[in-house]
Amino acid sequence: MEIPYTVEIRRDTGLTNGKIGIWLFLASEVMLFGALFASYILIRTGAPVWPRGDTILNVPLATFNTIVLISSSVTMVMAWASLKRNRFGTFRMYMGATILLGATFLVVKYFEYSHKFELGLFPSTSNFLALYFTLTGLHMLHVIGGMAVNAYFWGPGAKLWKTNPEWFTNRVEHSGLFWHFVDLVWIFLFPTLYLL
Amino acid sequence: MTSEHAVDHHDVDIDKHVRIYVTVFVALMALTIITVAISRLHLPVHIAVSIALLVALIKGSLVACYFMHLISEKKLIYAVLGLTAAFFAALLALPALTTSNGFWIH
Amino acid sequence: MSDPAAVAPPKTHGAHEAHHEELGFWRKYVFSTDHKVIGIQYAVTGLLFLLFGFSLMMLMRWNLAYPGAALPLLGKILGDSRMPGGTMLPEFYNELGAMHGTIMVFMGVVPLAVGGFGNFVLPLQIGAPDMAFPRLNMLSYWSFFLGGVTMLVSFFVPGGSAQSGWTSYAPLAVIASTGQTVWLFGMVFLITSSLLGAINFIATTIQLRAKGLTFMRFPFFVWAQFVTAFLLLLAFPPLEAAAFMQLMDRLAGTSFFLPSGLVVSGQVLTNAGGGNPLLWQHLFWFLAHPEVYVLILPAMGIVAEIIANNTRKPLWGYRSMVYSLIFLGFMSFIVWAHHMFMTGMGTAMAAFFQTTTMIISIPSVVILTALIISLWGGSIRFNTPMLFACGFLPMFGIGGLTGLPLGLNVTDIPLHDTYYVIAHFHYVVAPGTIFALFAGIYYWYPKATGRKMSETLGKIHFAGSFVCMNVVFMPMFIMGLAGVSRRLYDGGAGYAFAQPVLHWNIVSSWGAWALGLFQLPFIFNFFWSIWKGEKAEDNAWQATTIEWAAAPSPPPHGNFHVAPEAYRGPYEYSVPGAARDFVPQCEA
C-alpha cells in the first residue's frame, strides 16, 4: 500500500508530504528555542547585574565557529543543488564537507566547554553560565542529530539515489532544511550569548 | 524507471540558484564581521541589543529566504510559519511584560 | 514507484495490489505502521491509564472522606512507607495527587482522544489509505508507551513518585525527591510522542484528503483534530524546554527556577540563585492552557459527529463552528497567565489576560450553542452514543460557565486554588470530555470490530456515570466557595472555617466509589462485545461520513477497495427527495 505525494507534489497544495512535515517540525523547534530565549530575557531583565558576553566567553573562537557553521550551510545547499544537477559525486563531496564542518564546530565547542570547566566555570556557577551551557548544549544536540542524518544520507542511505533519485533528492533537501535551521538558531545565539 | 528527466531539467535554474548561494555566503560573512566589530564598541545595552538583533535578523532572513528557499515557498508553509511567528512573539514578550521591570508596562 | 507527473488520486490498495508481504506477528500487531492498529493501541493503553489514574483518585478520596482513618485491606498492602497502619501519609497523598493529574491528562485523555480516535478515525474520514508518515506514527505510539512506563516506574524509586502537583511548580519540584526527575524524563517521552503525532495529523489532513474533500466539507471531527494538532505542535515545545531546565536545576545544580537565599528545612541553599520560579509557571502554562483545549476539542468533534448522525439532520451553524474552532485555537495561546493571577503581575497585564480569557469564552459558547440548536427538530435516536453525547452538553455548559469567575482577576482571588477550581475543570474533563470519549467508543466500536456494544449495559453505564459524576463534583463548588483549598490531604479537616462543609467530602467520595462501580459494565461490555456483540453492518449507524459509507467494518489494510471521492458536505441527512434519510459524502 502506497502513500501518495511522497515524491510527487499534490497539485492544490504544491507540496510533498515530506516538505510540509519538515516545516511543521521546524515550527515546533522555533517554539522550543523560543522558550529558551524567553527564559534568557526573563532571567536577564530580572538580574541586578549581568556580565557582558565577551568578559566570560571566547568571542574569537565563537566567531570562527559561526563562520564554520555558515559555511556548512552553503555546502549543504550545494550538496542538494548537485543532486538536482544529477551530479552524485559532487553531492558526495559537498555533503562530506558539511559533515566535516559540523564536526569542526563540535570540536571547537569541546575545547570551549573544557576550558570553562578548567577555570571552574560550570552551569551551576551563575545564571549566565547556566543559560550559556543549556542554550549551546541543546543547540549542540541538534548539530549532532543533523550530522547523524547527513551521515546517513552520505553513507548507507545513498543507495536510494539508484532506485529513486527524486525521493533521495527531496530527503536531502529536507535534511538540509533542518541543518539550515540549526545554523539559523546559532545566528541568533551567537550575538545573544557572546556579544551582548 | 528512474525519473532522471525530472532531476536535471532544472539545470539552468540551479545555476542561478548557485550564484545566489555564493552571494548570500559572502553577505553572511560580512555581516558576521560587522556584528563582531560593532560589539567591540561596547555601546549602551539597549542600542547594542537593537543593532545585534537587527543584524541577526538580516542574516537569519538570508539563510531562511535563500538557503531554505523560503522566498519561493508555498502559501501553506507561509501560513504555518506566520502562525508560529505570532506565538513566538507572544512567548518572548508576555512573560517579561508581567514583571515589574519588564519592558514598559508595570 | 508512482509516476511523478500523476496528479489524479492514486489508486489505493485493494486485493489487487502487488505487495502481499506476509508480516510476522510482531510487525503486524505490535510494531504495526497501520493507523488502525496504532489507534487501537493508543486507545486501549489510554483506557488502562484512565482506569489506573481513576483508581489513584478513589484511594485519595478515602483520606478526604475519613482523614486519618485506617483503610482496611488495601492500606496494609501499600506498606508502612506510604500507609503506616493503613493510614495515609500526607506525602503519599501528594504522590497520588500529582500522578492522578499527570496520568489522566497526559497518559489517559490525550492518548485516547487524539492518539486513539484521531489515529483510527481521521484517515478513514478523509478517505486516506493511512497517515502520511506511518513509521513516524508507530514511533509516536512507542514513545508514548515508554513515557507511560517511565511514569509508572517513578512510583518505585526511593521517595516515591512526583509529588509536587501535576504542575510541578518550582521551587518545590526542584528540591523534591528522585521521582520528580523520573517524571521529567517521562514528560520528555510523552511530549515527543505528541509532537511527532501532531506533524503526522497536520500533514495527513492537508495532503491525503480525498478528491473533492475541500476544507469546508470536512466532518467537524476532522477540523477538531486538525486544530488540536496545531495546539500540540506549537504549545508543547516550551514545556519540553522547561523540563530540560528543571532537569538542569535538579541534576546540574543550575538555578533557572531557584531564587537566591531559598531556605529549605532551616538551611539556606548553596546554589547560585537568581532564578525565577515564575519562569517555570509561564513556560508550564504556555503549554498547559492550550493543553486544556487539546482535552476538549476532540471531544467536541466526537459529539458533533454523533449528534448529526442521531438527529438525522445537518449540524446547525457548521461554518460558525469551524471559524470558532480556529479562533479558539489561536486565542488559546494568549490566555495562559489567567492561571497566574496571584503572582503579582500588575494590573495592566492582568487586564490583558483577563480580556483575552473573556474573549475566548465566546467561541466555546458558539460551539456549544450550535450543538444544542442542532438537536432542534431532529429525529432523535437515543442510543448509547447519543446519550453520552447529549449528556456532554449540559456538563460542558456547567464546566465552561463556572470558568468565568476564574478567568476574571478579581473574582479569581478568593477562588484560586480552591475546590471550586477542581469542580470547574473536572466538569469540563470528566462528565465533559470523558463522556464524549465514551460516546465515541460506543459509536466507532462497530467500525473497528464489526460488532456493536450492548445497548443495555451501555445505558446502565451512562445513567450511573451521569448521576455519580454530579454527586462527586457538584459539592466541590460549595466547598470551594467556602474557601477550602485544593491539595489538602485531609480535605480541609484541619481548618476551623471548613468544618461546616466537610461533610461534602464524604458525599463526593461515595459518589466516586459508586462511579467506579458503574465503570464495570463498560469494561465488561468492551471486551465481551468483541466476541458476543450484535453483528453490525458496514455502515452501522447509517452515517454520511466516509469512514462509515466507504470502508468495510473493520477496514482492511489500505482502508478502501476503491479510493473514495467526496461530492458533497459531510451531513446530508434528511435531504428532501432523496431515497434514504441520508446521502453519504462519497456517494456519486
mmCIF file of C-alpha atoms in Angstrom, chain A residues 1-5 8-13 15-18 20-21 24-25 27-28 31-32 35-36 38-39 42-43 123-127 130-131 134 138 164 166 171, chain C residues 1-2 4 7 10 13 19 129-133 199 202-203 206-209 233-234 237-238 241 245 248 252-256 272-276 279 283 286 557-558:
data_model
loop_
_atom_site.group_PDB
_atom_site.id
_atom_site.type_symbol
_atom_site.label_atom_id
_atom_site.label_comp_id
_atom_site.label_asym_id
_atom_site.label_seq_id
_atom_site.Cartn_x
_atom_site.Cartn_y
_atom_site.Cartn_z
ATOM 1 C CA MET A 1 0.000 0.000 0.000
ATOM 2 C CA GLU A 2 1.413 3.296 -1.076
ATOM 3 C CA ILE A 3 1.131 6.679 0.500
ATOM 4 C CA PRO A 4 0.534 9.293 -2.218
ATOM 5 C CA TYR A 5 2.533 12.516 -2.559
ATOM 6 C CA GLU A 8 5.273 13.827 -6.413
ATOM 7 C CA ILE A 9 3.623 17.036 -5.221
ATOM 8 C CA ARG A 10 -0.085 17.327 -4.542
ATOM 9 C CA ARG A 11 -1.346 19.821 -7.082
ATOM 10 C CA ASP A 12 -3.542 22.059 -4.945
ATOM 11 C CA THR A 13 -1.010 22.491 -2.145
ATOM 12 C CA LEU A 15 3.847 20.270 -1.637
ATOM 13 C CA THR A 16 5.094 16.790 -0.924
ATOM 14 C CA ASN A 17 4.268 15.206 2.429
ATOM 15 C CA GLY A 18 7.894 15.364 3.479
ATOM 16 C CA ILE A 20 5.257 20.008 4.862
ATOM 17 C CA GLY A 21 6.383 17.540 7.519
ATOM 18 C CA LEU A 24 5.995 21.603 10.730
ATOM 19 C CA PHE A 25 8.841 20.068 12.688
ATOM 20 C CA ALA A 27 7.918 25.278 13.521
ATOM 21 C CA SER A 28 7.937 23.241 16.716
ATOM 22 C CA MET A 31 8.922 27.297 19.786
ATOM 23 C CA LEU A 32 11.462 25.125 21.616
ATOM 24 C CA ALA A 35 11.120 29.193 25.160
ATOM 25 C CA LEU A 36 14.824 29.257 25.924
ATOM 26 C CA ALA A 38 12.168 33.830 26.577
ATOM 27 C CA SER A 39 13.883 32.363 29.636
ATOM 28 C CA LEU A 42 13.159 36.939 31.814
ATOM 29 C CA ILE A 43 16.230 35.961 33.800
ATOM 30 C CA PRO A 123 26.341 25.668 34.654
ATOM 31 C CA SER A 124 25.751 25.870 38.388
ATOM 32 C CA THR A 125 28.142 28.802 38.800
ATOM 33 C CA SER A 126 25.777 31.535 37.638
ATOM 34 C CA ASN A 127 22.618 32.055 35.622
ATOM 35 C CA ALA A 130 23.501 28.151 33.132
ATOM 36 C CA LEU A 131 21.862 29.770 30.116
ATOM 37 C CA THR A 134 21.906 24.974 28.281
ATOM 38 C CA LEU A 138 20.716 21.967 23.270
ATOM 39 C CA ASN A 164 14.514 6.647 -6.560
ATOM 40 C CA GLU A 166 13.875 12.160 -6.823
ATOM 41 C CA ARG A 171 15.081 13.821 1.523
ATOM 42 C CA MET C 1 7.078 3.737 -7.652
ATOM 43 C CA SER C 2 4.361 6.034 -8.918
ATOM 44 C CA PRO C 4 5.850 11.712 -10.628
ATOM 45 C CA VAL C 7 -1.955 14.357 -10.195
ATOM 46 C CA PRO C 10 -3.741 7.450 -6.940
ATOM 47 C CA HIS C 13 -4.782 -0.724 -2.221
ATOM 48 C CA HIS C 19 2.854 -6.446 -2.495
ATOM 49 C CA PRO C 129 -5.151 4.871 2.950
ATOM 50 C CA ASP C 130 -3.173 5.667 6.118
ATOM 51 C CA MET C 131 -1.315 8.512 7.781
ATOM 52 C CA ALA C 132 1.254 10.466 5.767
ATOM 53 C CA PHE C 133 4.123 9.046 7.842
ATOM 54 C CA ILE C 199 3.156 16.582 12.493
ATOM 55 C CA ILE C 202 -1.499 18.022 10.018
ATOM 56 C CA ALA C 203 0.393 16.639 7.020
ATOM 57 C CA ILE C 206 -3.772 18.592 4.255
ATOM 58 C CA GLN C 207 -2.174 16.172 1.825
ATOM 59 C CA LEU C 208 -4.081 12.917 1.900
ATOM 60 C CA ARG C 209 -7.693 14.071 1.878
ATOM 61 C CA LEU C 233 2.752 21.208 17.769
ATOM 62 C CA LEU C 234 3.324 24.767 18.900
ATOM 63 C CA PRO C 237 7.919 22.598 22.939
ATOM 64 C CA PRO C 238 8.145 25.321 25.626
ATOM 65 C CA ALA C 241 12.396 23.298 27.197
ATOM 66 C CA MET C 245 15.756 23.405 32.558
ATOM 67 C CA MET C 248 19.372 21.058 34.805
ATOM 68 C CA ALA C 252 23.421 20.073 37.195
ATOM 69 C CA GLY C 253 22.874 22.490 40.055
ATOM 70 C CA THR C 254 21.689 25.405 37.934
ATOM 71 C CA SER C 255 19.289 27.983 39.339
ATOM 72 C CA PHE C 256 16.903 28.671 36.481
ATOM 73 C CA ALA C 272 23.875 30.345 42.786
ATOM 74 C CA GLY C 273 20.325 31.647 42.968
ATOM 75 C CA GLY C 274 18.989 34.470 40.867
ATOM 76 C CA GLY C 275 16.462 32.200 39.247
ATOM 77 C CA ASN C 276 12.778 32.858 38.744
ATOM 78 C CA LEU C 279 9.572 31.407 34.723
ATOM 79 C CA LEU C 283 6.539 28.035 30.420
ATOM 80 C CA PHE C 286 2.088 28.323 27.977
ATOM 81 C CA HIS C 557 -5.070 -2.656 5.300
ATOM 82 C CA GLY C 558 -5.285 0.367 2.970
#
